Short mmCIF file of C-alpha atoms and ligand atoms in Angstrom, two decimals:
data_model
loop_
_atom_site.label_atom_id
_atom_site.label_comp_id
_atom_site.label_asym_id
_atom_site.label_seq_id
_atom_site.Cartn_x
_atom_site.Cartn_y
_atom_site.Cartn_z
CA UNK A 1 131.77 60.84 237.37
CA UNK A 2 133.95 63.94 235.95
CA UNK A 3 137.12 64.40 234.50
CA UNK A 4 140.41 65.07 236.77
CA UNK A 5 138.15 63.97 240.06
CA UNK A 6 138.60 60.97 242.13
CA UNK A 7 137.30 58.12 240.45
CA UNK A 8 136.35 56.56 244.10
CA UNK A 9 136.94 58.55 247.67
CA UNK A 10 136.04 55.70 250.33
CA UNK A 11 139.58 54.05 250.06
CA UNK A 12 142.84 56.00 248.79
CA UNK A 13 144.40 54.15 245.74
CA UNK A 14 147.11 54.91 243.31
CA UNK A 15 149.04 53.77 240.28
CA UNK A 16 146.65 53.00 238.01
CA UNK A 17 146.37 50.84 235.34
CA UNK A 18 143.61 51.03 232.76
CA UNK A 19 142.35 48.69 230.53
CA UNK A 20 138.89 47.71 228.93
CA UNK A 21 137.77 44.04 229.46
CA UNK A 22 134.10 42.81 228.33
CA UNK A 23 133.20 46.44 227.53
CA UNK A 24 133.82 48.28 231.03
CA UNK A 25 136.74 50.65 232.22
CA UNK A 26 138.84 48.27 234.78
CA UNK A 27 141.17 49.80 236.90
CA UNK A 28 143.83 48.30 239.07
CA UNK A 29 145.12 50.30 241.58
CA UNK A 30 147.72 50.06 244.33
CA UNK A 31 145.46 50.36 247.88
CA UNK A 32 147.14 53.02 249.66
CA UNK A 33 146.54 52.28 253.84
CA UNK A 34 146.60 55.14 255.83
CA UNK A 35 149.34 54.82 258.48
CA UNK A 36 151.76 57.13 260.51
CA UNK A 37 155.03 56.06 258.92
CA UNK A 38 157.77 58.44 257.90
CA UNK A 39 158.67 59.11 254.24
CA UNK A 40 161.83 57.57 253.36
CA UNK A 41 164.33 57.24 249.88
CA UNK A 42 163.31 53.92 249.94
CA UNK A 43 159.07 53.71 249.81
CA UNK A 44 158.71 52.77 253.45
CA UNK A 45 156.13 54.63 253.67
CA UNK A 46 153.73 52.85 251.06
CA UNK A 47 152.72 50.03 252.91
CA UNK A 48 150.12 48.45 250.82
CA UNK A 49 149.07 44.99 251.51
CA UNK A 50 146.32 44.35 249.23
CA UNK A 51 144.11 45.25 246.02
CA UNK A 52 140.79 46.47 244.99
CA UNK A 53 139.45 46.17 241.52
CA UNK A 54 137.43 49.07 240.38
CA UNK A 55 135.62 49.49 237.16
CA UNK A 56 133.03 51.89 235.42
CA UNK A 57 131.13 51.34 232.57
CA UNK A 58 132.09 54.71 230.93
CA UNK A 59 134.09 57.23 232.37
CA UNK A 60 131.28 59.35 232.82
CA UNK A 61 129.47 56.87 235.29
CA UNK A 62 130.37 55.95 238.80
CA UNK A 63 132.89 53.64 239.10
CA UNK A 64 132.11 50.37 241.39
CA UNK A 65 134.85 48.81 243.69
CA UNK A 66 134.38 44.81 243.44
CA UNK A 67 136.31 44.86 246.83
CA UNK A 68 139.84 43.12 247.85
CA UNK A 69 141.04 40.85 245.11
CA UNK A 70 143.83 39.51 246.62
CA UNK A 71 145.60 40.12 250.11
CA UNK A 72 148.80 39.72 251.56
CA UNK A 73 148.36 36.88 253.54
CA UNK A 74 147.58 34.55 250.36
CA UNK A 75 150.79 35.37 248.33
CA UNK A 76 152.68 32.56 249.87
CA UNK A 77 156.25 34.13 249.03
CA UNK A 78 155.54 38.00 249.58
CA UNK A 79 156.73 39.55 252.81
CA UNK A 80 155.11 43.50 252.51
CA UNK A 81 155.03 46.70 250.06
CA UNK A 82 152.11 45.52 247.38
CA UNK A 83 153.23 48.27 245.13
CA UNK A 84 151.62 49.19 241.50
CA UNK A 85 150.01 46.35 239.88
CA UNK A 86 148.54 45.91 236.15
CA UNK A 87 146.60 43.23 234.47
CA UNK A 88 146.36 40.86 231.13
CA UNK A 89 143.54 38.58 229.79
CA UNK A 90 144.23 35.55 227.86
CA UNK A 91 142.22 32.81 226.69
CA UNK A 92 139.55 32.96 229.24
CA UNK A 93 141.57 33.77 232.38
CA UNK A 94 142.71 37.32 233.76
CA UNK A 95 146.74 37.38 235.54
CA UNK A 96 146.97 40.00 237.92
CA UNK A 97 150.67 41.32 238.16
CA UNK A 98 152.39 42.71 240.73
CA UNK A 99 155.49 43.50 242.55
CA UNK A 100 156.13 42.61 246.29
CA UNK A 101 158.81 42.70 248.80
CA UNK A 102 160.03 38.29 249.51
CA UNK A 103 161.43 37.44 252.76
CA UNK A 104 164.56 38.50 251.97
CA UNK A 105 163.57 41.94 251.47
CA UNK A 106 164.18 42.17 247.41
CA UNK A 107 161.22 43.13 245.11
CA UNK A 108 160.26 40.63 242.92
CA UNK A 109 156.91 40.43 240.46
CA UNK A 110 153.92 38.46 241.34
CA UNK A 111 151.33 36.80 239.51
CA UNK A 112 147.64 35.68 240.12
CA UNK A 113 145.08 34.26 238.17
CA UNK A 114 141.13 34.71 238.25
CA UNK A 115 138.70 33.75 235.61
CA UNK A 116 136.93 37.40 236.14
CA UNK A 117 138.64 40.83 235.85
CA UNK A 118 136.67 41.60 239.41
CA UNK A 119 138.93 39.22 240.48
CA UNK A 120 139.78 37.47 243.44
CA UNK A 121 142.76 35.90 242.07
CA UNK A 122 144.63 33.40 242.92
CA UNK A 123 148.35 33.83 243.75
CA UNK A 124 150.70 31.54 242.25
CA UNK A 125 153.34 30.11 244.89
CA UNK A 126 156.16 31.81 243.90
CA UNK A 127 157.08 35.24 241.72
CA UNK A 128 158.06 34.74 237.73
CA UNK A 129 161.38 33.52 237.90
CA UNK A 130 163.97 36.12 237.00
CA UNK A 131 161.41 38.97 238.22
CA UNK A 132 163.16 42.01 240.11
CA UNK A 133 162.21 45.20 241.25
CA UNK A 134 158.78 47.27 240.74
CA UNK A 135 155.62 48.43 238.81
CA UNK A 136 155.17 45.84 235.86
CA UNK A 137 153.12 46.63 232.92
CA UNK A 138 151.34 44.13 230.68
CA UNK A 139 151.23 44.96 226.89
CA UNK A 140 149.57 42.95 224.33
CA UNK A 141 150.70 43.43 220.59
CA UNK A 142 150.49 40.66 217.95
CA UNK A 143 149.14 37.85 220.02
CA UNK A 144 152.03 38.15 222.34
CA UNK A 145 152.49 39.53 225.92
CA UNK A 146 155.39 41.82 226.73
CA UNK A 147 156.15 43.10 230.34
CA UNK A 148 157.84 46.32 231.46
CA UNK A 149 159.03 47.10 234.94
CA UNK A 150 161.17 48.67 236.78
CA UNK A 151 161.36 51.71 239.35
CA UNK A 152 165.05 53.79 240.81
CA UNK A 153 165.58 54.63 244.91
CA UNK A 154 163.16 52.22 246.57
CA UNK A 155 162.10 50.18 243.57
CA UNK A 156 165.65 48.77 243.90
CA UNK A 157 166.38 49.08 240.00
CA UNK A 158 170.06 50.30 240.42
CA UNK A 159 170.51 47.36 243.20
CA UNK A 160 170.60 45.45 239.82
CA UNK A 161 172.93 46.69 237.50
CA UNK A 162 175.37 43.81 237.77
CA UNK A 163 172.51 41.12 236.98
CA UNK A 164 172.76 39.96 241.05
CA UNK A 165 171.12 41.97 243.60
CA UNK A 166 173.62 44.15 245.49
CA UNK A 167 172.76 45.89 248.70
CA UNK A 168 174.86 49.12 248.58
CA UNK A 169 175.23 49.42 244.29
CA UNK A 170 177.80 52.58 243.53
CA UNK A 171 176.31 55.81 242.53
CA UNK A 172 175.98 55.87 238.87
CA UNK A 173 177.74 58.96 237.27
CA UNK A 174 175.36 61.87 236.06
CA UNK A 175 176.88 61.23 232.79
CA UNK A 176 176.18 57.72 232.49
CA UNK A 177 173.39 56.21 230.02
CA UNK A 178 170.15 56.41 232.72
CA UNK A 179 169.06 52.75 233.51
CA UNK A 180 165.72 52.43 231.75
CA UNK A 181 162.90 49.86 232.58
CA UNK A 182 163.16 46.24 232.09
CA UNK A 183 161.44 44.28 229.22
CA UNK A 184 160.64 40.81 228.20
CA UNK A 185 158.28 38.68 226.21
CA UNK A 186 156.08 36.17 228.88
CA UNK A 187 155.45 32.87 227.84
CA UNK A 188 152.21 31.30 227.07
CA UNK A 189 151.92 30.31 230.44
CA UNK A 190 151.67 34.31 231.62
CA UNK A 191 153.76 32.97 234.05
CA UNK A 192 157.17 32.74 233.54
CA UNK A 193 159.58 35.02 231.07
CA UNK A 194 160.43 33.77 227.16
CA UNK A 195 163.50 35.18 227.05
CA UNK A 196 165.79 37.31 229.32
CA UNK A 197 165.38 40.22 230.49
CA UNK A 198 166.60 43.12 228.45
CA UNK A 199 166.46 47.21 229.47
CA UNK A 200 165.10 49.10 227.13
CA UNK A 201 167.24 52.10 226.10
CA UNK A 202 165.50 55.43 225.42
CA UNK A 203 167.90 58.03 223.40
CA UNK A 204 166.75 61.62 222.69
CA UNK A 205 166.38 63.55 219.32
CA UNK A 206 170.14 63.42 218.41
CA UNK A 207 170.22 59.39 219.04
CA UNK A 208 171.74 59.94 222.19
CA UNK A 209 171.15 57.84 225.14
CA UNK A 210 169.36 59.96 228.01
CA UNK A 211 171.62 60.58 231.25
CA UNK A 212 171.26 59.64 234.48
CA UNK A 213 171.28 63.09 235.56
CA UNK A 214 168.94 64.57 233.22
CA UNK A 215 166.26 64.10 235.87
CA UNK A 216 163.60 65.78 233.60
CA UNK A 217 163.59 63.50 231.13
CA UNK A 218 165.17 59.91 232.35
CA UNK A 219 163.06 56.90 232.99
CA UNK A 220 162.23 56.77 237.23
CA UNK A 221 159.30 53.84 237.52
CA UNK A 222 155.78 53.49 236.53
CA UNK A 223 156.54 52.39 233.11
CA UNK A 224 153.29 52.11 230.51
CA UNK A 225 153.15 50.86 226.43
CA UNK A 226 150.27 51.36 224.43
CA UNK A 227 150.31 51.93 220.57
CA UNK A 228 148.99 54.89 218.45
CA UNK A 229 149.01 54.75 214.71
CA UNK A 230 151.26 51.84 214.60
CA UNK A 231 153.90 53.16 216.68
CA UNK A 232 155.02 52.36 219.94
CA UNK A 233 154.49 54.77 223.02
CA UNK A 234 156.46 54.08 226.02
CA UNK A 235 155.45 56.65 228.80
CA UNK A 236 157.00 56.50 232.54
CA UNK A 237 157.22 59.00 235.51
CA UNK A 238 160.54 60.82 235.62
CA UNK A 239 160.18 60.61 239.56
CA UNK A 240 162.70 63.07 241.46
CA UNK A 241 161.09 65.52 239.07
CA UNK A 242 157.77 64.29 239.18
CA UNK A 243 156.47 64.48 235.61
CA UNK A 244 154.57 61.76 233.24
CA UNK A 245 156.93 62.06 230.09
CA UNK A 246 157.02 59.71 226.87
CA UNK A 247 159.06 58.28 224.17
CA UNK A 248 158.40 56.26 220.57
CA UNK A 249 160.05 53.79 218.71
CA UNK A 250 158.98 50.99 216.06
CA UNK A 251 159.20 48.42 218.54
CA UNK A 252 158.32 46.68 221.84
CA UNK A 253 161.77 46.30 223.17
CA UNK A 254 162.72 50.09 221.69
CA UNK A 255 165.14 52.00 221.00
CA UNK A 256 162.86 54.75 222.12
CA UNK A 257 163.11 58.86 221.49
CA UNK A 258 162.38 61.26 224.03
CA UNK A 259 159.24 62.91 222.86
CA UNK A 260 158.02 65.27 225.94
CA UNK A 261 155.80 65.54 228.64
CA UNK A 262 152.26 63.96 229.10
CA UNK A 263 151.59 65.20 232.66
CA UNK A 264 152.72 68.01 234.57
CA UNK A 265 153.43 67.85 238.68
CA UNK A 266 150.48 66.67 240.33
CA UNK A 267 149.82 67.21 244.10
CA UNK A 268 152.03 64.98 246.19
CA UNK A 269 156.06 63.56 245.42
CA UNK A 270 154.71 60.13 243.14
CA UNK A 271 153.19 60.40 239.53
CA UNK A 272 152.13 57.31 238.12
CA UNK A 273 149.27 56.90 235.14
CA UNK A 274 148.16 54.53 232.10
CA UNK A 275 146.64 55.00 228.75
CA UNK A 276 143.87 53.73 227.50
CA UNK A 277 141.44 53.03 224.50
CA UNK A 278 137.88 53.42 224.98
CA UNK A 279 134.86 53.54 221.87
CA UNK A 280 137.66 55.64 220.14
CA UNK A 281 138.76 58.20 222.92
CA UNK A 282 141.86 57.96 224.67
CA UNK A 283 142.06 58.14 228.58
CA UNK A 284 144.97 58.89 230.83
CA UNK A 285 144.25 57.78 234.82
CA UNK A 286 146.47 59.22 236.95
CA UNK A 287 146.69 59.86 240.81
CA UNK A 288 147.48 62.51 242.72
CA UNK A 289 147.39 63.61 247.05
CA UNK A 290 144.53 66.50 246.79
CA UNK A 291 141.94 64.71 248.25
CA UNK A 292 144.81 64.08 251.22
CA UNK A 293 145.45 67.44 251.65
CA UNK A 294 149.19 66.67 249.99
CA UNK A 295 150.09 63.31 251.90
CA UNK A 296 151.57 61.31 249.74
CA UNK A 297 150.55 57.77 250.72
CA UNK A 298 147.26 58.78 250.63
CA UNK A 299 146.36 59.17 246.69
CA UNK A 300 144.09 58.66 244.49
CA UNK A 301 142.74 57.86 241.10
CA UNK A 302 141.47 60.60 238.62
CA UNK A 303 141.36 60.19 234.73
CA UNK A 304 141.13 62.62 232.33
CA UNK A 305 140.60 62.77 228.12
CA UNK A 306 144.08 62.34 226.12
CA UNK A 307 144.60 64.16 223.07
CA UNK A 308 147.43 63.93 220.26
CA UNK A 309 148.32 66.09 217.89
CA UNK A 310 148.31 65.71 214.33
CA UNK A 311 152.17 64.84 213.77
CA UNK A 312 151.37 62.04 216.22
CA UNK A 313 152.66 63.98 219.69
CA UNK A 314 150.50 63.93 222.86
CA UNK A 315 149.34 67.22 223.94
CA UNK A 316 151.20 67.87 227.55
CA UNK A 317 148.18 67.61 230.60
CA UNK A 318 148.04 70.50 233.08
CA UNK A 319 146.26 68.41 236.30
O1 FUB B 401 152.67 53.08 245.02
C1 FUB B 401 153.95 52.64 245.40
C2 FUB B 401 154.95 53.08 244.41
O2 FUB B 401 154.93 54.50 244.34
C3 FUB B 401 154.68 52.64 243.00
O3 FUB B 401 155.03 51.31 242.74
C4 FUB B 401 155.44 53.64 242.27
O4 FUB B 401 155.17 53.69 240.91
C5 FUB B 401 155.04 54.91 242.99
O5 FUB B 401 153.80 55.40 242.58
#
């Protein structure tokens, strides 16, 4: 296995999220299906209906797919679009998150339950309660579970300002405070939300909020937390401009500051990563459409060594 080359190459996957259960590298990926579909604003062209787990036992040995781990057809409420998914353990049990199109058409957030990280899970009969929109992330800190999610255009986010879905949402004004991801505390169950849902806010050096049309630096989708020296790093894909950027704060739900960039353009129109810990290196997984020849429902996986610098910044990735 080497750095910044597909992590597997007989099925195309994406969105990535890293994390290290029982000693091994686990990824969950979105399983990108090859299909002649149009791109579209709104996604229609990822049609994913299922997921693989794959997982290495370093990154520099080859990484084993432990096949579908859940599939369309057993999420009892989910219509289409199995978009980015991530994962949690607690006490003895793994929850596989994800988000999902219902009948109606409206994204909502999945979960499913397996007593291995290989999966197969089990999907629970409905979506958490309150869920909406795209691309949760799962962050552990202090014994309790926080998740992030959220995603503009086809993710739906701005279908949601109001706090009720609405089809045709105005235009926000390029001016406007950019809506960021969503955030909330799960309850012990894994299942359900603690506490509303708040968005998290991310402001840049001068305390002020971020714009909607500063597309190089406003929050898109693929939202990520993981914490370095005690701080908090939330990191997220700027979309329209297609670069991994991140922001800190002092806590989970933020305020956050605008900090820079962690991953330059990669081949194809989505960028999506995570960040993990592994024996004391740091790991960004990422996808990209190379191996596609630039189509961009056809990604997949790569990883490659993180490095920060001394004042606590992340040194910006060149894929
Ligand atoms: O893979 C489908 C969607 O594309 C994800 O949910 C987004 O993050 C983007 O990568």
């Amino acid at each position: 296995m080497k750095e910044k080359e597909p992590i597997v190459k007989h099925i195309f996957t994406a969105d990535p999220s890293a994390h290290v259960f029982e000693d091994r590298l686990y990824i969950y990926p979105s399983h990108d299906l090859p299909h002649d579909g149009e791109d579209d604003d709104e996604g229609g062209e990822y049609l994913m209906e299922d997921y693989h787990v794959l997982s290495m036992a370093s990154p520099d040995q080859d990484c084993i797919d432990h096949g579908e781990a859940l599939h369309i057809r057993d999420v009892p409420w989910a219509s289409k679009q199995m978009w980015a998914p991530d994962c949690a353990y607690k006490d003895g049990r793994y929850y596989l998150y994800f988000p999902a199109k219902d009948s109606a058409g409206i994204f909502r957030i999945g979960a499913a339950v397996s007593d291995s990280p290989a999966g197969p899970f089990a999907a629970e009969p409905s979506w958490i309660p309150g869920s909406r929109s795209i691309d949760p992330a799962v962050f552990k800190d202090d014994g309790r579970f926080y998740m992030y999610n959220g995603g503009l255009w086809g993710g739906q986010l701005e279908k949601w300002q109001t706090g009720t879905y609405t089809e045709n949402p105005p235009a926000i004004p390029a001016d406007a405070e950019a809506l960021g991801p969503y955030v909330a505390a799960l309850s012990e169950d894994m299942t359900s939300y603690r506490e509303p849902l708040r968005m998290v806010r991310i402001l840049d050096e001068s305390g002020e909020p971020i714009r909607a049309g500063d597309e190089e630096r406003r929050y898109f989708e693929g939202p990520w937390m993981h914490k370095y020296n005690g701080l908090y790093y939330l990191s997220y894909s700027t979309g329209t401009t297609h670069y991994v950027c991140y922001a800190t704060g002092t806590s989970p739900y933020g305020p956050f500051t605008y900090r820079g960039r962690i991953l330059e353009p990669v081949i194809g129109w989505t960028t999506q990563h995570s960040i993990v810990e592994f024996r004391g290196k740091w790991y960004l997984f990422y996808h990209d459409c190379a191996l596609s020849g630039g189509i961009n429902h056809r990604r997949t996986v790569k990883y490659t060594e993180l490095h920060y610098n001394p004042d606590g910044t992340i040194q910006t990735i060149v894929p």
